[in-house]
Amino acid sequence: MSRLRQLRPRRWLGQAAFLVFLLSVPAWAPNRFWINVASQALIFAIFAMSLDLLIGYAGMPSFGHAAFYAAGAYGGALWALHLSSALLPLLAVGLMAGASLALVGALALRARGIYFLMLTLAFAQVVWSVLSNNQLANVLGGDIGLISVPRPVLPFAADVSLFRPANFYFLTLTVAIIVYLALAAVVASPFGHTLEGIRENEGRMESLGYPTFRYRLAAFIIAGALAGLAGMLGGSFNFSATPATAFWTTSGLAMIAVIMGGSRSLVGPAAGAIVVVLLQLGLSSLPARGLAERWQLLLGVVFIAFVLFLPGGLYGLLRRRAA
Amino acid sequence: MNLSTNSVTVRFGAVAALQNVNVKVASGERRAVIGPNGAGKTTLFDVITGQRRPTSGKVLIDDADVTGFTVWRRARLGLARTFQRSTLFANLTVAENLAIAIRSRLKVGSRIWPGRLEREVGAEVSSRLEMARLPALRHRLAWRLGHGERRIVEIELALARDPRLLLLDEPMAGLSGAEREAAVTRLRALPEAVTVILVEHDLDVVFAIAQRVSVLDHGVLIADGTPAEIRANRRVQEVYLGGAD
C-alpha cells in the first residue's frame, strides 16, 4: 500500500504533464493538418475508451462497437442538417443515438465470449448494410452517406467558429476529458467493481445475488452512448456521416487501440487510439506505393508485435516501469 | 429459513443424477449431505441454488415454490453457497472480493456515486477480515492465495451476505489440521437462525457440525437421520463406509 501511495503523486504528475501537452498542441503543431490529426485522434480516443468499458472492465469483447459510432454520426448529422447545429443538443443526440441502438443490439447480451463477439459483429454489419442501402438514400444518403454536415455552434459564444481547427480541437479535447473523468468515476464506483466481478466470474456474481444481465446491459448502453458521442463528433469533424463508419474495420481498429494501449485502464486505450491514428497516417503515406496501399497489413504486423512483446500494452509497460 | 425438495429428479440423458429426492431441512438446522463421489450431492446443491433446473420436482424455500426462480433471486431470499472449486474473483484483492458480497447484501452494487455506504462497506470488510484472522491478506490478489486461504475466503464470501440458508460444498477439502479446526469453530459460531447444509467427506467434521445427516447414493436418498442413526444404518455402512464388519 505504501508503495502505491509513493506511486500516486508520480501518476498525478504524469497526468498533469500529459494534459499540458494536449492543451499546447495547437501552439506548437506545425500546421492546421496536424491539429486536425490531433482532433481525429481524440475522437478515436473517446471511442476506444468507451470500448474499454466493455472489454477491460465488463469482459465483453464487442466487434460491433462501430454501429454505435455510426448511430451517433448519422443521428448528429441528421439533426444538424434538418433541425439545429447547437452544440449541446447535438451532444445529447450523439449520446441518445448510441444508447438507443445499444438497446437494440443488447439482444447479443444473451450470448457470451466468442458468440457475443460474433453476434455484435453481425449486428454492426446489419447496421452497415442498412446505412449503405440506396433505397434509403433519401433519408440516410445511401452508400455516399450524409454530406455537408455543418459544424456545431457553441452556446453563448456563437462567434467562436468551430470551423477553425484549433477551436474544434479544444472542443474534442474538452469532451474527451469529460468522458475520461466520467468513465474513471464509473469504473471506480461500486457499479464498476460489480462489472469487474462479472468479468471475473459471472456465475459467482449471480450466486451472490447480482442480476448480472442488468449490469451487462447498463454497461453496453453506457459504452454505446459514449461511442455515439464520439461518432457525432466524428461526423462533425468530417462534415459527413458515411456507411464506412459502421463497417467492421472501424470496430477492429478500436479493438486494436484497446489492446495496444492496454485494456482496463482507460488511459491505455486512449493512448492506443492516438498511436493507431498516427500509424494509420504514417503507414498510408509511405513513399513506397505498394506498402502505402497495404497499410492495414503493416498495422497488423505492428499489432502482432505488440501482442507478442507487450501483452499488457503501452499502459502495462508504463506500470511495470513505474513499479 | 426452511428448505424442502419435493421429488427432485435430474436426468442427463439416460443417467439420473438425482431420483425423486425428498429432503426437508428445518429452519436453523445443521444438515450434512454425504455420499460417495458421483452420488449427486453437488447436483442437489445446484438444484437448490437454481444453477440447475430439475427435470422434475420442486424446490421450496420457506414453504414457497422457488423452482422457477433465477440464481440471483434465490440469493436475494437469503441463500448463499460455496463451491467445491474456488470461485473467488481471481484478479481482485481479498478485500475487493468481500466488498462485492457485502455490497450485494446492501443492494448498493449499482451505485455510481458511492456515498457514505461505501465507507460502511470498507469498515465491514475490515471487521470480517479480523474475524476470519485474515487481515494480512487484505490487499492480496485472490489468485495469489494458498489453497487453504482460498477456501477460507470462499466461506467468508458466502458469510458476508449474512445468509439465512448457507450451503457449503466440501469446505474442508485441502485444509490443514489447524485451518480445519478454525473453520469448524467459525461455522459452529454462526447464529442459530442460520440454516446450514454441508456436503463434506470428512466424517469427523460432519458429525461435529451436523444435527441431521442425509445420505445419497447414485442419486437416491438412502438414509436420513441423526448422526447416531446414520452411524448405525447398515445400508449406509455398506455403500458409504465400506461395509458393516
Coordinates of C-alpha atoms in Angstrom, one line a residue:
Chain A
M1 CA 0.0 0.0 0.0
S2 CA 2.8 2.5 0.9
R3 CA 4.4 1.6 -2.4
L4 CA 1.1 2.5 -4.1
R5 CA 1.0 5.8 -2.2
Q6 CA 4.5 6.6 -3.4
L7 CA 3.4 6.0 -7.0
R8 CA 0.3 8.1 -6.8
P9 CA 2.0 11.6 -6.9
R10 CA 4.0 10.4 -9.9
R11 CA 0.8 9.3 -11.6
W12 CA -0.8 12.7 -11.0
L13 CA 2.3 14.5 -12.2
G14 CA 2.3 12.3 -15.3
Q15 CA -1.4 13.0 -16.0
A16 CA -0.9 16.8 -15.4
A17 CA 2.1 16.8 -17.8
F18 CA 0.0 14.9 -20.4
L19 CA -2.8 17.4 -20.0
V20 CA -0.4 20.4 -20.6
F21 CA 0.9 18.6 -23.6
L22 CA -2.6 18.1 -25.0
L23 CA -3.6 21.7 -24.3
S24 CA -0.5 23.0 -26.1
V25 CA -0.9 21.0 -29.3
P26 CA -2.4 24.0 -31.3
A27 CA 0.5 26.2 -30.1
W28 CA 3.3 24.0 -31.5
A29 CA 1.6 22.0 -34.2
P30 CA 3.4 22.9 -37.5
N31 CA 0.1 23.5 -39.4
R32 CA -3.7 23.0 -39.4
F33 CA -3.2 19.5 -40.8
W34 CA -1.6 18.3 -37.6
I35 CA -4.2 20.0 -35.4
N36 CA -6.9 18.1 -37.4
V37 CA -4.9 14.8 -36.9
A38 CA -4.9 15.6 -33.2
S39 CA -8.7 16.1 -33.2
Q40 CA -9.2 12.9 -35.1
A41 CA -7.0 11.1 -32.5
L42 CA -9.0 12.5 -29.6
I43 CA -12.3 11.4 -31.2
F44 CA -10.9 8.0 -31.7
A45 CA -9.7 8.0 -28.1
I46 CA -13.2 8.6 -26.8
F47 CA -14.4 5.7 -29.0
A48 CA -11.6 3.4 -27.7
M49 CA -12.3 4.4 -24.0
S50 CA -15.9 3.5 -24.4
L51 CA -14.9 0.1 -25.8
D52 CA -12.5 -0.4 -22.9
L53 CA -15.5 -0.2 -20.5
L54 CA -16.8 -3.3 -22.3
I55 CA -13.6 -5.2 -23.0
G56 CA -11.5 -4.3 -20.0
Y57 CA -14.0 -3.9 -17.2
A58 CA -17.1 -5.9 -18.1
G59 CA -15.3 -8.6 -20.0
M60 CA -17.5 -8.2 -23.1
P61 CA -15.3 -8.1 -26.2
S62 CA -17.5 -6.5 -28.8
F63 CA -16.8 -6.4 -32.5
G64 CA -19.8 -4.3 -33.3
H65 CA -18.9 -1.1 -31.5
A66 CA -18.7 0.8 -34.8
A67 CA -22.5 0.5 -35.1
F68 CA -22.9 2.9 -32.1
Y69 CA -20.3 5.2 -33.5
A70 CA -22.2 5.3 -36.8
A71 CA -25.5 5.9 -34.9
G72 CA -24.0 9.0 -33.3
A73 CA -22.5 10.2 -36.6
Y74 CA -25.8 9.8 -38.5
G75 CA -28.0 11.0 -35.6
G76 CA -25.9 14.1 -35.2
A77 CA -25.7 14.7 -39.0
L78 CA -29.5 14.4 -39.5
W79 CA -30.1 16.7 -36.5
A80 CA -27.6 19.3 -37.7
L81 CA -28.8 19.1 -41.3
H82 CA -32.5 19.3 -40.6
L83 CA -33.0 20.8 -37.1
S84 CA -30.2 22.7 -35.4
S85 CA -26.5 22.8 -35.1
A86 CA -26.5 24.0 -31.5
L87 CA -23.7 22.1 -29.7
L88 CA -25.5 20.9 -26.5
P89 CA -28.5 19.3 -28.2
L90 CA -26.1 17.7 -30.8
L91 CA -24.0 16.1 -28.0
A92 CA -27.2 14.8 -26.4
V93 CA -28.3 13.4 -29.8
G94 CA -25.0 11.6 -30.2
L95 CA -25.4 10.0 -26.7
M96 CA -29.0 9.1 -27.3
A97 CA -28.5 7.7 -30.7
G98 CA -25.6 5.4 -29.5
A99 CA -27.6 4.4 -26.4
S100 CA -30.8 3.7 -28.4
L101 CA -29.0 1.4 -30.9
A102 CA -27.2 -0.3 -28.0
L103 CA -30.7 -1.1 -26.6
V104 CA -31.5 -2.9 -29.8
G105 CA -28.0 -4.6 -30.0
A106 CA -28.5 -5.8 -26.4
L107 CA -30.0 -8.9 -28.0
A108 CA -26.4 -10.1 -28.3
L109 CA -26.1 -10.0 -24.5
R110 CA -27.8 -13.4 -24.3
A111 CA -24.5 -14.8 -25.6
R112 CA -21.1 -15.0 -24.0
G113 CA -17.5 -14.9 -25.2
I114 CA -16.9 -15.7 -28.8
Y115 CA -20.6 -16.0 -29.5
F116 CA -21.2 -12.5 -28.2
L117 CA -18.3 -11.2 -30.3
M118 CA -19.8 -12.8 -33.4
L119 CA -23.3 -11.5 -32.7
T120 CA -22.1 -8.0 -32.2
L121 CA -20.1 -8.2 -35.4
A122 CA -23.2 -9.5 -37.3
F123 CA -25.3 -6.7 -35.7
A124 CA -22.9 -4.0 -36.8
Q125 CA -22.8 -5.4 -40.3
V126 CA -26.6 -5.3 -40.5
V127 CA -26.4 -1.6 -39.5
W128 CA -23.8 -1.1 -42.2
S129 CA -25.9 -2.7 -44.8
V130 CA -29.0 -0.6 -43.8
L131 CA -26.9 2.6 -44.0
S132 CA -25.4 1.7 -47.4
N133 CA -28.8 0.7 -48.8
N134 CA -29.5 3.1 -51.7
Q135 CA -33.2 2.6 -51.3
L136 CA -33.0 4.6 -48.2
A137 CA -30.8 7.2 -49.9
N138 CA -33.4 10.0 -49.5
V139 CA -33.1 9.7 -45.7
L140 CA -29.6 8.2 -45.0
G141 CA -27.8 9.1 -48.2
G142 CA -27.2 5.6 -49.4
D143 CA -23.6 4.5 -50.0
I144 CA -22.4 8.1 -50.2
G145 CA -23.8 8.9 -46.7
L146 CA -24.8 12.3 -45.4
I147 CA -22.6 15.2 -46.6
S148 CA -22.2 18.9 -45.9
V149 CA -22.9 18.3 -42.2
P150 CA -22.4 21.7 -40.5
R151 CA -20.1 22.1 -37.6
P152 CA -21.8 22.6 -34.2
V153 CA -22.3 26.1 -32.8
L154 CA -21.1 26.8 -29.3
P155 CA -23.7 28.0 -26.7
F156 CA -23.1 31.7 -25.6
A157 CA -20.2 32.0 -28.0
A158 CA -21.7 31.7 -31.5
D159 CA -18.9 33.9 -32.9
V160 CA -16.2 31.3 -31.9
S161 CA -16.1 29.3 -35.2
L162 CA -15.7 25.6 -34.9
F163 CA -14.6 25.5 -38.5
R164 CA -11.2 26.7 -37.2
P165 CA -9.2 23.5 -36.5
A166 CA -7.8 24.8 -33.2
N167 CA -11.3 25.6 -31.8
F168 CA -12.7 22.2 -32.9
Y169 CA -9.6 20.6 -31.3
F170 CA -10.4 22.3 -28.0
L171 CA -14.0 21.1 -28.2
T172 CA -12.9 17.5 -28.8
L173 CA -10.3 17.8 -26.0
T174 CA -12.9 19.1 -23.6
V175 CA -15.4 16.3 -24.5
A176 CA -12.5 13.7 -24.2
I177 CA -11.5 14.9 -20.8
I178 CA -15.2 14.8 -19.6
V179 CA -15.6 11.3 -21.0
Y180 CA -12.4 10.2 -19.3
L181 CA -13.4 11.6 -15.9
A182 CA -16.9 10.2 -16.2
L183 CA -15.6 6.7 -17.1
A184 CA -12.9 6.9 -14.4
A185 CA -15.7 7.6 -11.9
V186 CA -17.8 4.8 -13.3
V187 CA -15.1 2.2 -13.1
A188 CA -14.0 3.3 -9.6
S189 CA -17.6 3.1 -8.3
P190 CA -19.4 0.1 -6.8
F191 CA -21.0 -0.3 -10.2
G192 CA -17.6 -0.6 -11.8
H193 CA -16.5 -3.1 -9.2
T194 CA -19.6 -5.1 -9.9
L195 CA -18.7 -5.1 -13.6
E196 CA -15.3 -6.4 -12.7
G197 CA -16.8 -9.2 -10.7
I198 CA -19.0 -10.1 -13.6
R199 CA -15.9 -10.2 -15.9
E200 CA -14.1 -12.4 -13.4
N201 CA -16.9 -14.9 -12.7
E202 CA -20.4 -14.1 -13.8
G203 CA -21.9 -17.3 -12.2
R204 CA -20.4 -16.4 -8.8
M205 CA -21.9 -12.9 -9.1
E206 CA -25.3 -14.4 -9.7
S207 CA -25.0 -16.6 -6.7
L208 CA -24.1 -13.5 -4.6
G209 CA -27.4 -12.0 -5.7
Y210 CA -26.4 -9.8 -8.6
P211 CA -28.8 -9.8 -11.6
T212 CA -25.8 -9.8 -13.9
F213 CA -27.8 -9.3 -17.2
R214 CA -29.0 -5.9 -16.0
Y215 CA -25.4 -4.8 -15.2
R216 CA -24.1 -6.0 -18.6
L217 CA -27.0 -4.2 -20.3
A218 CA -26.2 -1.0 -18.4
A219 CA -22.5 -1.2 -19.4
F220 CA -23.5 -1.9 -23.0
I221 CA -25.7 1.1 -23.1
I222 CA -23.2 3.4 -21.4
A223 CA -20.5 2.3 -23.8
G224 CA -22.9 2.6 -26.8
A225 CA -23.9 6.2 -25.7
L226 CA -20.2 7.3 -25.5
A227 CA -19.4 5.6 -28.8
G228 CA -22.4 7.6 -30.2
L229 CA -20.9 10.8 -28.8
A230 CA -17.6 10.0 -30.5
G231 CA -19.5 9.3 -33.7
M232 CA -21.3 12.6 -33.5
L233 CA -18.0 14.5 -33.1
G234 CA -16.5 12.4 -35.9
G235 CA -19.4 13.3 -38.2
S236 CA -19.0 17.0 -37.4
F237 CA -15.2 16.7 -37.9
N238 CA -15.5 15.1 -41.3
F239 CA -18.6 17.2 -42.4
S240 CA -20.2 13.8 -43.2
A241 CA -21.5 10.5 -41.9
T242 CA -20.7 7.6 -44.1
P243 CA -21.7 3.9 -44.0
A244 CA -18.0 3.0 -43.7
T245 CA -18.1 4.2 -40.1
A246 CA -20.3 1.2 -39.2
F247 CA -18.1 -1.3 -41.1
W248 CA -16.4 -4.0 -39.0
T249 CA -12.9 -2.5 -39.7
T250 CA -13.8 0.5 -37.6
S251 CA -14.6 -1.8 -34.7
G252 CA -11.4 -3.7 -35.4
L253 CA -9.3 -0.5 -35.3
A254 CA -10.8 0.4 -31.9
M255 CA -10.1 -3.1 -30.6
I256 CA -6.5 -2.8 -31.8
A257 CA -6.3 0.6 -30.0
V258 CA -7.6 -1.0 -26.7
I259 CA -5.2 -4.0 -26.9
M260 CA -2.2 -1.9 -28.0
G261 CA -2.8 0.7 -25.3
G262 CA -3.6 -1.8 -22.6
S263 CA -7.2 -2.6 -21.6
R264 CA -8.7 -2.0 -18.2
S265 CA -7.0 1.4 -17.8
L266 CA -8.9 3.9 -19.9
V267 CA -5.7 5.9 -20.4
G268 CA -4.1 3.0 -22.3
P269 CA -6.9 2.7 -24.9
A270 CA -6.8 6.5 -25.4
A271 CA -3.1 6.3 -26.0
G272 CA -3.6 3.3 -28.2
A273 CA -6.1 5.3 -30.2
I274 CA -3.6 8.1 -30.8
V275 CA -0.9 5.5 -31.8
V276 CA -3.4 3.8 -34.2
V277 CA -4.3 7.2 -35.9
L278 CA -0.7 8.2 -36.2
L279 CA 0.3 4.7 -37.6
Q280 CA -2.6 4.8 -40.0
L281 CA -1.5 8.2 -41.2
G282 CA 2.2 7.3 -41.3
L283 CA 1.8 3.9 -43.0
S284 CA -0.7 5.1 -45.6
S285 CA 1.8 7.9 -46.5
L286 CA 4.8 5.7 -47.0
P287 CA 6.7 6.6 -50.2
A288 CA 6.7 3.0 -51.5
R289 CA 3.4 2.8 -53.3
G290 CA 2.7 -0.9 -52.7
L291 CA 3.3 -0.6 -49.0
A292 CA 1.1 2.5 -48.6
E293 CA -1.8 0.7 -50.2
R294 CA -1.3 -2.1 -47.7
W295 CA -1.2 0.0 -44.6
Q296 CA -3.7 -2.4 -42.8
L297 CA -1.2 -5.2 -43.4
L298 CA 1.6 -3.2 -41.8
L299 CA -0.7 -2.2 -38.9
G300 CA -1.4 -5.9 -38.4
V301 CA 2.3 -6.6 -38.2
V302 CA 2.7 -3.8 -35.6
F303 CA -0.3 -5.2 -33.7
I304 CA 1.1 -8.7 -33.6
A305 CA 4.4 -7.3 -32.3
F306 CA 2.5 -5.6 -29.5
V307 CA 0.6 -8.7 -28.6
L308 CA 3.8 -10.8 -28.5
F309 CA 6.2 -8.4 -26.8
L310 CA 3.9 -6.1 -24.9
P311 CA 0.9 -8.2 -23.7
G312 CA -0.3 -5.5 -21.3
G313 CA 0.0 -2.9 -24.0
L314 CA 1.6 0.6 -23.5
Y315 CA -0.1 1.1 -20.2
G316 CA 1.2 -2.3 -18.9
L317 CA 4.7 -1.3 -19.9
L318 CA 4.4 2.1 -18.1
R319 CA 3.0 0.4 -15.0
R320 CA 5.8 -2.2 -14.9
R321 CA 8.4 0.5 -15.2
A322 CA 6.8 2.6 -12.5
A323 CA 6.6 -0.4 -10.2
Chain B
M1 CA -35.3 -20.3 6.6
N2 CA -36.6 -23.8 5.9
L3 CA -35.9 -25.8 2.7
S4 CA -37.5 -28.8 1.1
T5 CA -37.1 -30.6 -2.1
N6 CA -40.2 -32.4 -3.4
S7 CA -39.4 -35.5 -5.6
V8 CA -36.5 -33.7 -7.3
T9 CA -35.2 -35.6 -10.3
V10 CA -32.3 -34.5 -12.5
R11 CA -31.5 -36.5 -15.7
F12 CA -28.5 -36.2 -18.0
G13 CA -29.8 -38.2 -20.9
A14 CA -30.3 -41.7 -19.7
V15 CA -28.4 -41.1 -16.5
A16 CA -30.3 -40.0 -13.4
A17 CA -28.1 -37.8 -11.2
L18 CA -30.9 -37.4 -8.7
Q19 CA -34.0 -39.6 -8.4
N20 CA -37.1 -38.4 -6.5
V21 CA -35.1 -36.8 -3.8
N22 CA -37.2 -35.5 -0.9
V23 CA -35.2 -33.6 1.7
K24 CA -36.7 -31.4 4.4
V25 CA -34.4 -29.1 6.4
A26 CA -35.9 -27.1 9.3
S27 CA -35.1 -23.5 9.9
G28 CA -31.8 -23.2 11.9
E29 CA -30.9 -26.8 11.4
R30 CA -27.4 -28.0 10.6
R31 CA -27.7 -30.7 8.0
A32 CA -24.9 -32.7 6.3
V33 CA -25.3 -34.4 3.0
I34 CA -22.9 -37.3 2.5
G35 CA -22.3 -40.0 -0.1
P36 CA -19.6 -41.4 -2.3
N37 CA -18.3 -39.5 -5.3
G38 CA -20.9 -39.1 -8.0
A39 CA -23.7 -39.6 -5.6
G40 CA -25.4 -36.3 -6.7
K41 CA -24.5 -34.1 -3.7
T42 CA -23.3 -31.1 -5.8
T43 CA -26.2 -31.6 -8.3
L44 CA -28.6 -31.3 -5.3
F45 CA -26.9 -28.1 -4.3
D46 CA -27.1 -26.8 -7.9
V47 CA -30.8 -27.5 -7.9
I48 CA -31.4 -25.8 -4.6
T49 CA -29.5 -22.7 -5.7
G50 CA -31.0 -22.6 -9.1
Q51 CA -27.8 -23.3 -11.0
R52 CA -29.6 -26.3 -12.5
R53 CA -33.2 -26.8 -13.3
P54 CA -34.6 -30.2 -12.1
T55 CA -36.1 -32.4 -14.8
S56 CA -39.0 -32.8 -12.4
G57 CA -39.8 -31.9 -8.8
K58 CA -39.9 -28.7 -6.8
V59 CA -37.7 -26.7 -4.5
L60 CA -39.4 -24.9 -1.7
I61 CA -37.9 -22.2 0.5
D62 CA -39.9 -21.1 3.5
D63 CA -42.7 -23.1 2.0
A64 CA -42.8 -21.1 -1.2
D65 CA -42.1 -22.7 -4.6
V66 CA -38.9 -21.2 -5.9
T67 CA -38.2 -23.8 -8.7
G68 CA -38.6 -21.2 -11.4
F69 CA -36.5 -18.5 -9.6
T70 CA -33.2 -17.4 -11.0
V71 CA -29.9 -17.9 -9.1
W72 CA -29.7 -14.2 -8.1
R73 CA -33.3 -14.1 -6.9
R74 CA -32.8 -17.1 -4.6
A75 CA -29.6 -15.5 -3.3
R76 CA -31.7 -12.4 -2.5
L77 CA -34.0 -14.5 -0.5
G78 CA -31.0 -15.2 1.8
L79 CA -29.4 -18.2 0.2
A80 CA -25.6 -18.4 -0.1
R81 CA -23.3 -21.1 -1.1
T82 CA -19.6 -22.1 -1.5
F83 CA -18.3 -24.2 -4.3
Q84 CA -16.1 -27.3 -4.5
R85 CA -13.6 -25.4 -6.7
S86 CA -12.6 -21.9 -5.9
T87 CA -14.8 -19.3 -7.4
L88 CA -13.1 -16.2 -6.0
F89 CA -12.6 -13.3 -8.3
A90 CA -9.0 -14.1 -9.2
N91 CA -7.8 -10.7 -10.3
L92 CA -9.4 -8.8 -7.4
T93 CA -7.9 -8.5 -3.9
V94 CA -9.4 -10.3 -0.9
A95 CA -10.9 -7.0 0.3
E96 CA -12.5 -6.4 -3.1
N97 CA -13.9 -9.9 -3.1
L98 CA -15.6 -9.4 0.2
A99 CA -16.8 -5.9 -0.7
I100 CA -18.6 -7.3 -3.7
A101 CA -20.5 -9.7 -1.4
I102 CA -21.3 -7.0 1.2
R103 CA -22.5 -4.5 -1.5
S104 CA -24.8 -7.2 -2.9
R105 CA -26.4 -7.6 0.6
L106 CA -26.7 -3.9 1.0
K107 CA -28.0 -3.6 -2.6
V108 CA -25.5 -0.8 -3.4
G109 CA -23.6 -2.7 -6.2
S110 CA -25.2 -0.5 -8.9
R111 CA -24.3 2.9 -7.4
I112 CA -22.1 5.2 -9.4
W113 CA -21.8 7.7 -6.5
P114 CA -20.6 5.5 -3.6
G115 CA -21.5 7.9 -0.8
R116 CA -21.4 7.1 2.9
L117 CA -22.4 3.5 2.5
E118 CA -19.1 2.7 0.8
R119 CA -17.2 3.7 4.0
E120 CA -19.5 1.2 5.8
V121 CA -18.6 -1.5 3.3
G122 CA -14.9 -0.8 3.9
A123 CA -15.4 -1.0 7.7
E124 CA -17.3 -4.3 7.4
V125 CA -14.6 -5.7 5.2
S126 CA -12.0 -4.9 7.9
S127 CA -14.1 -6.4 10.7
R128 CA -14.8 -9.6 8.6
L129 CA -11.1 -10.0 7.9
E130 CA -10.4 -9.6 11.6
M131 CA -13.0 -12.3 12.4
A132 CA -11.5 -14.7 9.9
R133 CA -8.0 -13.8 11.1
L134 CA -7.1 -12.7 7.6
P135 CA -6.2 -9.0 7.9
A136 CA -2.8 -9.6 6.4
L137 CA -4.4 -10.9 3.2
R138 CA -6.5 -7.7 2.7
H139 CA -4.6 -6.5 -0.4
R140 CA -3.5 -9.8 -1.8
L141 CA -5.0 -10.8 -5.2
A142 CA -7.1 -13.9 -4.9
W143 CA -5.1 -15.9 -7.4
R144 CA -2.1 -15.4 -5.2
L145 CA -3.7 -17.1 -2.2
G146 CA -2.7 -20.5 -1.0
H147 CA -5.3 -23.3 -1.3
G148 CA -6.3 -23.2 2.4
E149 CA -6.5 -19.4 2.4
R150 CA -8.7 -19.5 -0.7
R151 CA -11.1 -22.0 0.9
I152 CA -11.5 -19.8 4.0
V153 CA -12.0 -16.6 1.9
E154 CA -14.6 -18.6 -0.1
I155 CA -16.5 -19.3 3.1
E156 CA -16.2 -15.6 4.2
L157 CA -17.6 -14.5 0.9
A158 CA -20.7 -16.6 1.5
L159 CA -21.0 -15.4 5.1
A160 CA -20.6 -11.8 4.0
R161 CA -24.1 -12.0 2.6
D162 CA -25.4 -12.7 6.1
P163 CA -27.2 -15.7 4.7
R164 CA -30.3 -17.3 6.2
L165 CA -29.6 -20.6 4.3
L166 CA -25.9 -21.5 3.8
L167 CA -24.8 -24.3 1.5
L168 CA -21.2 -25.4 1.9
D169 CA -19.8 -27.7 -0.7
E170 CA -16.8 -29.6 0.7
P171 CA -15.5 -26.5 2.6
M172 CA -12.8 -28.5 4.4
A173 CA -11.2 -30.1 1.2
G174 CA -7.5 -29.5 1.3
L175 CA -7.4 -27.6 4.6
S176 CA -4.6 -28.3 7.0
G177 CA -5.5 -29.6 10.6
A178 CA -5.3 -26.1 12.1
E179 CA -7.2 -24.5 9.3
R180 CA -9.9 -27.2 9.6
E181 CA -10.2 -26.6 13.3
A182 CA -10.6 -22.8 12.8
A183 CA -13.2 -23.3 10.0
V184 CA -15.2 -25.7 12.2
T185 CA -15.1 -23.2 15.1
R186 CA -16.2 -20.4 12.7
L187 CA -19.1 -22.5 11.4
R188 CA -20.2 -23.5 14.8
A189 CA -20.3 -19.9 15.9
L190 CA -22.8 -19.0 13.2
P191 CA -26.1 -17.6 14.6
E192 CA -28.6 -20.3 15.4
A193 CA -31.1 -18.8 13.0
V194 CA -28.9 -19.7 10.0
T195 CA -29.8 -22.9 8.3
V196 CA -26.6 -24.8 7.2
I197 CA -26.4 -27.6 4.7
L198 CA -23.0 -29.1 4.4
V199 CA -21.5 -31.5 1.8
E200 CA -18.4 -33.0 3.3
H201 CA -16.3 -36.1 3.0
D202 CA -14.6 -35.7 6.4
L203 CA -17.0 -37.5 8.7
D204 CA -15.4 -36.1 11.8
V205 CA -16.4 -32.6 10.6
V206 CA -19.8 -33.9 9.6
F207 CA -20.5 -35.4 13.0
A208 CA -19.1 -32.3 14.8
I209 CA -21.4 -29.9 13.0
A210 CA -24.5 -31.7 11.7
Q211 CA -27.7 -32.3 13.7
R212 CA -29.0 -34.5 11.0
V213 CA -27.4 -36.3 8.0
S214 CA -28.8 -37.2 4.6
V215 CA -27.1 -39.9 2.6
L216 CA -27.2 -40.0 -1.2
D217 CA -26.0 -42.9 -3.3
H218 CA -26.3 -42.9 -7.1
G219 CA -28.8 -40.0 -6.9
V220 CA -31.1 -41.8 -4.5
L221 CA -31.6 -40.7 -0.9
I222 CA -30.9 -43.9 1.0
A223 CA -31.0 -42.6 4.6
D224 CA -31.9 -39.5 6.6
G225 CA -31.5 -39.2 10.4
T226 CA -29.4 -38.1 13.3
P227 CA -25.7 -38.8 13.3
A228 CA -26.2 -41.7 15.6
E229 CA -28.9 -43.2 13.4
I230 CA -26.7 -42.8 10.3
R231 CA -23.7 -44.4 12.0
A232 CA -25.9 -47.4 12.9
N233 CA -27.5 -47.6 9.5
R234 CA -26.5 -50.9 7.8
R235 CA -27.1 -49.7 4.3
V236 CA -25.1 -46.6 4.8
Q237 CA -22.2 -48.7 6.1
E238 CA -22.4 -50.9 3.1
V239 CA -22.5 -48.2 0.4
Y240 CA -20.5 -45.4 2.0
L241 CA -18.5 -46.5 5.0
G242 CA -17.1 -49.6 3.2
G243 CA -19.3 -52.4 4.6
A244 CA -20.6 -53.5 8.0
D245 CA -18.0 -55.8 9.5

